[in-house]
PDB file of C-alpha atoms and ligand atoms in Angstrom:
ATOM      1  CA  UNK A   1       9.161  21.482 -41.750  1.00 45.00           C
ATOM      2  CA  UNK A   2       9.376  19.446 -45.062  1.00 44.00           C
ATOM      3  CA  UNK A   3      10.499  15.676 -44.935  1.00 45.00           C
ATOM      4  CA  UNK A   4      11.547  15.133 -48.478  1.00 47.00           C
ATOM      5  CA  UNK A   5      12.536  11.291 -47.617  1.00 46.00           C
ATOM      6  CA  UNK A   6       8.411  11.177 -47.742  1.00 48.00           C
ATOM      7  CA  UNK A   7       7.794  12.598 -50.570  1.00 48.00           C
ATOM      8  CA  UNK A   8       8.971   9.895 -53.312  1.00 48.00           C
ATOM      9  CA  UNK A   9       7.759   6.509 -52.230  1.00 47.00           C
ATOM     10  CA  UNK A  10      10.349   3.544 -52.270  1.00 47.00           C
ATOM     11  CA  UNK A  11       9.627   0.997 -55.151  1.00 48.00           C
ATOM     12  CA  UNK A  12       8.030  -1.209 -53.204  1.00 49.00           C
ATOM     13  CA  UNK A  13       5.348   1.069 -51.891  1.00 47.00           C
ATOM     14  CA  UNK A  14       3.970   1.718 -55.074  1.00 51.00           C
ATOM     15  CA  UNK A  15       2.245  -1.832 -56.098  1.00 53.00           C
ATOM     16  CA  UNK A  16      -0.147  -1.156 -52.540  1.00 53.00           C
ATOM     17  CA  UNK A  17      -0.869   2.223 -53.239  1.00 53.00           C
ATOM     18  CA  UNK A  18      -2.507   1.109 -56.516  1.00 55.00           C
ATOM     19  CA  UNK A  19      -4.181  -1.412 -54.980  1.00 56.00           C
ATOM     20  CA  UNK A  20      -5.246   1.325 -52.267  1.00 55.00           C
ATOM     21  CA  UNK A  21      -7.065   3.307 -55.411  1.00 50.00           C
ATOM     22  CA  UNK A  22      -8.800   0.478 -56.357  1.00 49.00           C
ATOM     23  CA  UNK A  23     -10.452  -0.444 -52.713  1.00 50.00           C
ATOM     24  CA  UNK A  24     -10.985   3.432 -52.837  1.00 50.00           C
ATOM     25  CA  UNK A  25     -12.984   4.253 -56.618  1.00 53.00           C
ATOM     26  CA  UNK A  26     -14.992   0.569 -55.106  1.00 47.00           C
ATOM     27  CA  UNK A  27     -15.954   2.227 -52.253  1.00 50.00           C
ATOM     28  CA  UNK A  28     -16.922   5.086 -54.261  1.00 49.00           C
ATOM     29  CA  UNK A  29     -18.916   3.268 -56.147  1.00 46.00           C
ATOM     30  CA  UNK A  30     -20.766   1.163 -53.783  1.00 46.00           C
ATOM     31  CA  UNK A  31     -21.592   4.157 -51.947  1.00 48.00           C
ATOM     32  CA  UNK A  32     -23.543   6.283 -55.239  1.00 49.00           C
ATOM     33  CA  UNK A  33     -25.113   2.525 -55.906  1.00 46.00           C
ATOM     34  CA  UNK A  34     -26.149   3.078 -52.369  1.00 43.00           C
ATOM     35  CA  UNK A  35     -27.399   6.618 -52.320  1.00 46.00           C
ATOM     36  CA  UNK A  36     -29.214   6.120 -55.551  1.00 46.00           C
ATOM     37  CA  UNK A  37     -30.739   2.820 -53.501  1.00 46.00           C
ATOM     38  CA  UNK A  38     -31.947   5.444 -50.767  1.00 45.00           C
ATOM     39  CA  UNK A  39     -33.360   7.627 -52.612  1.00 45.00           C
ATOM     40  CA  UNK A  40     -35.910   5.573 -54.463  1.00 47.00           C
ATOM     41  CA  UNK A  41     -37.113   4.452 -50.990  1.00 45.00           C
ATOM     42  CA  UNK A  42     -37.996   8.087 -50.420  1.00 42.00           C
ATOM     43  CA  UNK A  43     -35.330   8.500 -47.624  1.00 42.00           C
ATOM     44  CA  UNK A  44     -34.265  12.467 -48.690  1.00 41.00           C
ATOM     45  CA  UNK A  45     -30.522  12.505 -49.433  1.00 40.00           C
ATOM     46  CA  UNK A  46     -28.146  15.373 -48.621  1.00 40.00           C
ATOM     47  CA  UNK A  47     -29.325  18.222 -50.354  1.00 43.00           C
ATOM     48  CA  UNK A  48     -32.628  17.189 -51.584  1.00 54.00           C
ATOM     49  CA  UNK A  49     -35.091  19.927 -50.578  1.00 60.00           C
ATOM     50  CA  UNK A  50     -37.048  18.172 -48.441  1.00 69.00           C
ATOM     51  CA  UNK A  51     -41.330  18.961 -49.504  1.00 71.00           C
ATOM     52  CA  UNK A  52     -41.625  20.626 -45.949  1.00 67.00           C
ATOM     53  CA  UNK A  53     -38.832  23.203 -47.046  1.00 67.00           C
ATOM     54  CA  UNK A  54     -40.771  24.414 -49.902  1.00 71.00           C
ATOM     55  CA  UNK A  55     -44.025  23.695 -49.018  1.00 68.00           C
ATOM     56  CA  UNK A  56     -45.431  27.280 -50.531  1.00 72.00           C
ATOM     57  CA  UNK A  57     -44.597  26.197 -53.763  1.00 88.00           C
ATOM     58  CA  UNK A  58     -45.642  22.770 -54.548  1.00 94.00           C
ATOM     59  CA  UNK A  59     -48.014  22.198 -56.846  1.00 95.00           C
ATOM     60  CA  UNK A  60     -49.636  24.254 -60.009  1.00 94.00           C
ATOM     61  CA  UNK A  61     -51.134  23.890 -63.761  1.00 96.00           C
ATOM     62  CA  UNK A  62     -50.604  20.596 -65.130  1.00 98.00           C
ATOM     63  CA  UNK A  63     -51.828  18.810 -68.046  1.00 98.00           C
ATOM     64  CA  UNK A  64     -52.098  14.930 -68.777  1.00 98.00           C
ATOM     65  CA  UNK A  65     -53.892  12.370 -69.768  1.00 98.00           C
ATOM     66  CA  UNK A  66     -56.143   9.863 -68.080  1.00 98.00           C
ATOM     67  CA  UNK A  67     -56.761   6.345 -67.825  1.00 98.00           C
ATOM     68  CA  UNK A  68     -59.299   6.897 -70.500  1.00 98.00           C
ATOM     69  CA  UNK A  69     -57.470   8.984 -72.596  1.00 98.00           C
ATOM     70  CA  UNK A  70     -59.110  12.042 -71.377  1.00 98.00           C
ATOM     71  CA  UNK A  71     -57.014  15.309 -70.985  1.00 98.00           C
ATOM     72  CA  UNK A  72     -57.382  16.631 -67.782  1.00 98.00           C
ATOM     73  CA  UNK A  73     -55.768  19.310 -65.628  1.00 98.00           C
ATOM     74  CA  UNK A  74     -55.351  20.057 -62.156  1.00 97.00           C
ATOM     75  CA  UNK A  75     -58.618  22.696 -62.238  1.00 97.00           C
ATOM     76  CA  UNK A  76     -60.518  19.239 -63.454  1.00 98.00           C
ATOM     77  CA  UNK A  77     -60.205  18.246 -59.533  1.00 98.00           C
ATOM     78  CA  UNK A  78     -61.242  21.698 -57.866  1.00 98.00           C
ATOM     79  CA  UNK A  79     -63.836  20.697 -55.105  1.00 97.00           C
ATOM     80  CA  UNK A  80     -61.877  17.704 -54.310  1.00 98.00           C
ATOM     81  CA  UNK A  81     -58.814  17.199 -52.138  1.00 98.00           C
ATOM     82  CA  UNK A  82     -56.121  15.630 -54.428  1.00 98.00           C
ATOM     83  CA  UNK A  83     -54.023  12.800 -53.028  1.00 98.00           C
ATOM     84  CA  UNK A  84     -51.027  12.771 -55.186  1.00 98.00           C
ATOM     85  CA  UNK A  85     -48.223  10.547 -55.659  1.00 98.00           C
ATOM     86  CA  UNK A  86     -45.450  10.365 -58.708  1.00 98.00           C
ATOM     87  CA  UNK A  87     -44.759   6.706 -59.992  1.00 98.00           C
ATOM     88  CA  UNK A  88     -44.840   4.378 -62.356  1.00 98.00           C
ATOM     89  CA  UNK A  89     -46.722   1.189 -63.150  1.00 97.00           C
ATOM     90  CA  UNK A  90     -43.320  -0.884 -63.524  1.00 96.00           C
ATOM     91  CA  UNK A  91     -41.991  -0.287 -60.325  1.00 95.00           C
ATOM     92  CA  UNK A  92     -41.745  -3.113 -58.411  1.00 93.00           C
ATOM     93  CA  UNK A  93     -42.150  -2.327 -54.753  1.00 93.00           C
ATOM     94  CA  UNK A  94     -42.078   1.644 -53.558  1.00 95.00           C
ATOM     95  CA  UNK A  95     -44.819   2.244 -55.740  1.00 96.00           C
ATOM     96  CA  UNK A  96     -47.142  -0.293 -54.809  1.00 96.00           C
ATOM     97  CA  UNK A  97     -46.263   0.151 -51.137  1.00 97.00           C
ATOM     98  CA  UNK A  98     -46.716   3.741 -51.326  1.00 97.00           C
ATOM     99  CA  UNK A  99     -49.988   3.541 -53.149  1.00 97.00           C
ATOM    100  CA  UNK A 100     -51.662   0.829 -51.057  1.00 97.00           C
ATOM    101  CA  UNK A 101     -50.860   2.566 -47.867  1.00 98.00           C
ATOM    102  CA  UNK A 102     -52.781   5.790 -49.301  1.00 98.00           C
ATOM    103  CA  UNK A 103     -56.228   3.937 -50.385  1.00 97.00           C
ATOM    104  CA  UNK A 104     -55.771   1.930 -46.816  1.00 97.00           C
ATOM    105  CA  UNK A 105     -55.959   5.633 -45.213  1.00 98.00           C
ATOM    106  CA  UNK A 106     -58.548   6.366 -47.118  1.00 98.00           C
ATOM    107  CA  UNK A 107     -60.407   3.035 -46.309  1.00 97.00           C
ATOM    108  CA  UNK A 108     -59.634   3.869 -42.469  1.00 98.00           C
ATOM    109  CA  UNK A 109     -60.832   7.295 -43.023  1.00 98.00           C
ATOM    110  CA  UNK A 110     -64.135   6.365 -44.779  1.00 97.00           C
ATOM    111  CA  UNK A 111     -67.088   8.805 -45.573  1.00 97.00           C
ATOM    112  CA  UNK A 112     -68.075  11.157 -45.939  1.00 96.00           C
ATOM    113  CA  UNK A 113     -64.542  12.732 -45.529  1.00 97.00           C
ATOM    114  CA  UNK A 114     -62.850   9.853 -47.968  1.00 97.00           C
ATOM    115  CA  UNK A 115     -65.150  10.573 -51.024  1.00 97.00           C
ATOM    116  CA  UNK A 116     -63.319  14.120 -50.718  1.00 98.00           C
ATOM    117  CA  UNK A 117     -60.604  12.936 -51.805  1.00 98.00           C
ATOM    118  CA  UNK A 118     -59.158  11.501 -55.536  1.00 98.00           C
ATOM    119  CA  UNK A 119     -55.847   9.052 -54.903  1.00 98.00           C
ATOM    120  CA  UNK A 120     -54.286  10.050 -57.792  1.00 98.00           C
ATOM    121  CA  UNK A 121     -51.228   8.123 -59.847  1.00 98.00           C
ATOM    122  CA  UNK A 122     -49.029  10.466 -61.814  1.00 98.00           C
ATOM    123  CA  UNK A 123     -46.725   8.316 -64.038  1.00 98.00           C
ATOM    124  CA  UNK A 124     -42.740   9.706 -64.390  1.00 98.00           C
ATOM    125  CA  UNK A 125     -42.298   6.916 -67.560  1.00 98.00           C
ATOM    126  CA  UNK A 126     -43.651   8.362 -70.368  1.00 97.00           C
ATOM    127  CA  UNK A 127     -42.109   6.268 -72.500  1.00 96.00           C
ATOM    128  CA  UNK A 128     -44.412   2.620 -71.088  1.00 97.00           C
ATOM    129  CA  UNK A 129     -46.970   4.093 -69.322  1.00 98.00           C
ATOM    130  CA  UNK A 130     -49.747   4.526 -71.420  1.00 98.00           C
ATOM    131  CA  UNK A 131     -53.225   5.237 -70.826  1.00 98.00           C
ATOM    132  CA  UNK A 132     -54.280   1.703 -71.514  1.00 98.00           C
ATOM    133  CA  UNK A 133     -51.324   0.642 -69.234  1.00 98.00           C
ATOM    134  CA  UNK A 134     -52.556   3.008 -66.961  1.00 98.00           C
ATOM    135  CA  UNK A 135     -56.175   1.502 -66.850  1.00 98.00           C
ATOM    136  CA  UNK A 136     -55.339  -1.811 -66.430  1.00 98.00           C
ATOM    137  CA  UNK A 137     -52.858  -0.719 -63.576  1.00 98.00           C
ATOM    138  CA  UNK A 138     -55.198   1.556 -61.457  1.00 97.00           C
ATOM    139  CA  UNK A 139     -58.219  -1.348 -62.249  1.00 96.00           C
ATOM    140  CA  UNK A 140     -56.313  -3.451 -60.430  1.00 94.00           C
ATOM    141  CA  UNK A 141     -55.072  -1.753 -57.912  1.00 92.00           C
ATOM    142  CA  UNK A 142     -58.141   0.343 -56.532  1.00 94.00           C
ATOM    143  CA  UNK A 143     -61.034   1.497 -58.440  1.00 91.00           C
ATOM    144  CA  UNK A 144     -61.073   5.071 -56.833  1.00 95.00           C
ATOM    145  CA  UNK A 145     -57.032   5.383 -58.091  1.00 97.00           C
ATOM    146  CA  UNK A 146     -56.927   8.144 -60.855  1.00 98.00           C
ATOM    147  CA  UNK A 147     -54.120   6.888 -63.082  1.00 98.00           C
ATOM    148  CA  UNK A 148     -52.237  10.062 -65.012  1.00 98.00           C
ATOM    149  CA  UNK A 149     -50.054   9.985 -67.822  1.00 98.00           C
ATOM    150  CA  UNK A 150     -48.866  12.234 -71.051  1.00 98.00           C
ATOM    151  CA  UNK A 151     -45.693  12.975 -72.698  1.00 98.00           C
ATOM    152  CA  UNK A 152     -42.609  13.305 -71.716  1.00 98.00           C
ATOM    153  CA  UNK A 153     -42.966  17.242 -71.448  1.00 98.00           C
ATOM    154  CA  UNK A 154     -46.176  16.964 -69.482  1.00 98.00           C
ATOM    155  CA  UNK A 155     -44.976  14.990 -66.997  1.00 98.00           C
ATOM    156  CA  UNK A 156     -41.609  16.773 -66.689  1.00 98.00           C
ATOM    157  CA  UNK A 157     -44.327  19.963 -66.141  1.00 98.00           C
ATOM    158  CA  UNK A 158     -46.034  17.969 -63.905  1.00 98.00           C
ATOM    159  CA  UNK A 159     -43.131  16.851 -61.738  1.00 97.00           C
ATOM    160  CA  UNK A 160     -41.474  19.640 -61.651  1.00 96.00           C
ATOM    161  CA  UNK A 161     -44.897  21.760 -59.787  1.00 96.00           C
ATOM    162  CA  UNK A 162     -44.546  19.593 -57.315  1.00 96.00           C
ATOM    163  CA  UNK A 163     -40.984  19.620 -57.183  1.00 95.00           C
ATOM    164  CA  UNK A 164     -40.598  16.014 -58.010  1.00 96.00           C
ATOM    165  CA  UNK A 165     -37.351  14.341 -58.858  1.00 95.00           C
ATOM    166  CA  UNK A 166     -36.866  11.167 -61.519  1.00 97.00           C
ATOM    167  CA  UNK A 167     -34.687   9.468 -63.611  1.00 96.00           C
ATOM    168  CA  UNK A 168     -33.809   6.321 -65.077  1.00 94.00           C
ATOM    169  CA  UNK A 169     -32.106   4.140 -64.482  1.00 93.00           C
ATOM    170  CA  UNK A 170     -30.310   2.361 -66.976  1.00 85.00           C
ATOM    171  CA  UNK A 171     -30.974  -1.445 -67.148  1.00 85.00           C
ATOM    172  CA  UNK A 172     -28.107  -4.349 -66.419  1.00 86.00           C
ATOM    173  CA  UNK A 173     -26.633  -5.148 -69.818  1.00 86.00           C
ATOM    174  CA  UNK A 174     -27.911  -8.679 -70.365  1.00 89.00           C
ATOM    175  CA  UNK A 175     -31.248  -7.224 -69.055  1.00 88.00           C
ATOM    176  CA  UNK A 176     -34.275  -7.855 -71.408  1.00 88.00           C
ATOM    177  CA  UNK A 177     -35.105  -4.542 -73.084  1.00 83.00           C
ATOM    178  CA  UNK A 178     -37.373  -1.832 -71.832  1.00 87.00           C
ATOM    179  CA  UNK A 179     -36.849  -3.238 -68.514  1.00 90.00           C
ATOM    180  CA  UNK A 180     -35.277  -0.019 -66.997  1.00 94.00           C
ATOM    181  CA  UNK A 181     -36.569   1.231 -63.477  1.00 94.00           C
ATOM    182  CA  UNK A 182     -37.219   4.595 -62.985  1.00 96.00           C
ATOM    183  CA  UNK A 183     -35.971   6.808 -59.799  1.00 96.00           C
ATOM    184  CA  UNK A 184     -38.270   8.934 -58.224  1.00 96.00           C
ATOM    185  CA  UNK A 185     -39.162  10.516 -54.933  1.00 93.00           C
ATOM    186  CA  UNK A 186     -41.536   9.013 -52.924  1.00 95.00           C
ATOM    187  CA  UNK A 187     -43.374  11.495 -51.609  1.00 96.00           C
ATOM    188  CA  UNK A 188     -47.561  11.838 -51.434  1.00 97.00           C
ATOM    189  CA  UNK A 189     -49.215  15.133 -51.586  1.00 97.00           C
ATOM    190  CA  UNK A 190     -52.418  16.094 -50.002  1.00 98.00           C
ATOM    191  CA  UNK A 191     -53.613  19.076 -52.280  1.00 97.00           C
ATOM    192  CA  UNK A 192     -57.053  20.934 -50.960  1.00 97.00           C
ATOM    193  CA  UNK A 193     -60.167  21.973 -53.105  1.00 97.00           C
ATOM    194  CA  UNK A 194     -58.904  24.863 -54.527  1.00 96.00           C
ATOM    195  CA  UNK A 195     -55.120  22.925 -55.476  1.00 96.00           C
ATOM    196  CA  UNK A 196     -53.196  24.331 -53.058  1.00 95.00           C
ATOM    197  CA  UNK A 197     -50.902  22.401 -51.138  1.00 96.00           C
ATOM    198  CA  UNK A 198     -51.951  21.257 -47.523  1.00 96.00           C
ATOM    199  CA  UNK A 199     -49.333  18.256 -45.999  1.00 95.00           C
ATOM    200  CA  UNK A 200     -47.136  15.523 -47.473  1.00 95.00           C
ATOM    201  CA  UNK A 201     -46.643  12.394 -46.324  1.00 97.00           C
ATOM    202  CA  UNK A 202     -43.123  10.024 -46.585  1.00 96.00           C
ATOM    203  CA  UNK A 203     -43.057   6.465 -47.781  1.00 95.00           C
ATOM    204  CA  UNK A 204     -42.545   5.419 -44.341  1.00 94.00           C
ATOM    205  CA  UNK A 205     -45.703   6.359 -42.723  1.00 97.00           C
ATOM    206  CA  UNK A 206     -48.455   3.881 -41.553  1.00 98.00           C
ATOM    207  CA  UNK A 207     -52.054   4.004 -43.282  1.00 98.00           C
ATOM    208  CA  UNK A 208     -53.184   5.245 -39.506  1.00 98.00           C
ATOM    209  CA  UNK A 209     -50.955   7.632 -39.406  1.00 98.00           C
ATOM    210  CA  UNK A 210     -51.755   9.208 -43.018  1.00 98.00           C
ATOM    211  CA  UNK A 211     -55.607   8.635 -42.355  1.00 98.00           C
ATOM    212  CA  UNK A 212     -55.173  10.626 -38.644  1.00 97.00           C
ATOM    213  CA  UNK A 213     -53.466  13.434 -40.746  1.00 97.00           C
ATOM    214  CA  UNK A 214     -56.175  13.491 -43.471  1.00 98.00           C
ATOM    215  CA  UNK A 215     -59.035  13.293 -40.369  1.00 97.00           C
ATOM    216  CA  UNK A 216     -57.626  16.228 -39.363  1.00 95.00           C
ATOM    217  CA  UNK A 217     -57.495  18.571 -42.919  1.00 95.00           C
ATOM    218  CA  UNK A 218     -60.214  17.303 -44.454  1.00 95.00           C
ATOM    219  CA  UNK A 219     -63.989  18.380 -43.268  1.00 80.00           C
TER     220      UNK A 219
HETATM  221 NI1   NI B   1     -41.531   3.524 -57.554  1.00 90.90          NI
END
């Protein structure tokens, strides 16, 4: 049955349902600020293939740069496990988090089974990464860290092997320049001697619970 008295809004209804759009596109809003906060803290949103999902196919061929300006490519690790994570140097907490907790595990692992393995940084921002930022970066953070870098086509390459997602994120507009972050999945993966893919760990885990996880793979 149709009720046409509905269908045109008195006058005075009019003013709130504007106001109603407003609250709505806000809400909107907040919620992709949100999301896009989630997602940089590695928490997979809805419809992100999550690592386990396509485990078969992460990781191949890449080719970057090192901390010393060396070009390298994934057959340059072959006899070592590879313990991979996508980054940058400007990022101001997932990274370093993510990063610490992987040389911890390795720490809590310890030899003979840790000097299997490379941590390895591979940068997603071309543009200020460099390999001399890159050095100083890794220098500081752990000696063992491999720090990785290249163009912007190497590293797209790169992330997309290992099915890695980035962007960035466009700075504030009163923000000083070059100061953009960059989005990224958080993701590290454990790659064996030969470069195939083995586990991945989340952000969230513990350095115990990544080093029981690498006691187990790696012999
Ligand atoms: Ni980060």
């Amino acid at each position: 049955m149709t009720e046409p008295a509905r269908s045109v809004p008195p006058p005075t209804a009019r003013r709130p349902f504007r106001g109603a759009l407003v609250v709505l596109a806000l809400v909107v809003l907040v919620g992709a600020g949100f999301l896009a906060a989630r997602q940089h803290f590695g928490k997979p949103m809805a419809g992100r293939v999550e690592p386990a999902a396509v485990a078969g196919s992460i990781g191949g061929p890449f080719t970057l740069v090192d901390q010393d300006g060396r070009t390298v490519t994934d057959a340059s690790f072959r006899g070592k496990y590879m313990l991979i994570y996508f980054g940058f140097t400007y990022c101001p907490d997932v990274c370093p988090t993510s990063l610490a907790r992987n040389t911890d595990a390795l720490r809590l692992l310890g030899p003979p089974a840790a000097d299997r393995i490379v941590p390895i940084l591979i940068s997603v921002d071309a543009e200020r990464d460099t390999p001399e930022k890159m050095k100083q970066y890794v220098e500081a953070f752990d000696p063992r860290l491999v720090g990785l870098t290249g163009s912007a086509e190497q590293i797209a390459k790169a992330a997309e092997a290992y099915r890695v997602f980035y962007g960035k994120v466009p700075a504030a507009a009163d923000a000083p320049p070059n100061s953009y972050l960059v989005d990224h999945s958080a993701f590290t993966y454990l790659m064996g001697p030969d470069g195939s893919f083995l586990r991945f760990f989340r952000h969230g885990l513990t350095p115990e619970e990544v080093a029981a996880e690498l006691r187990d793979v790696v012999r």
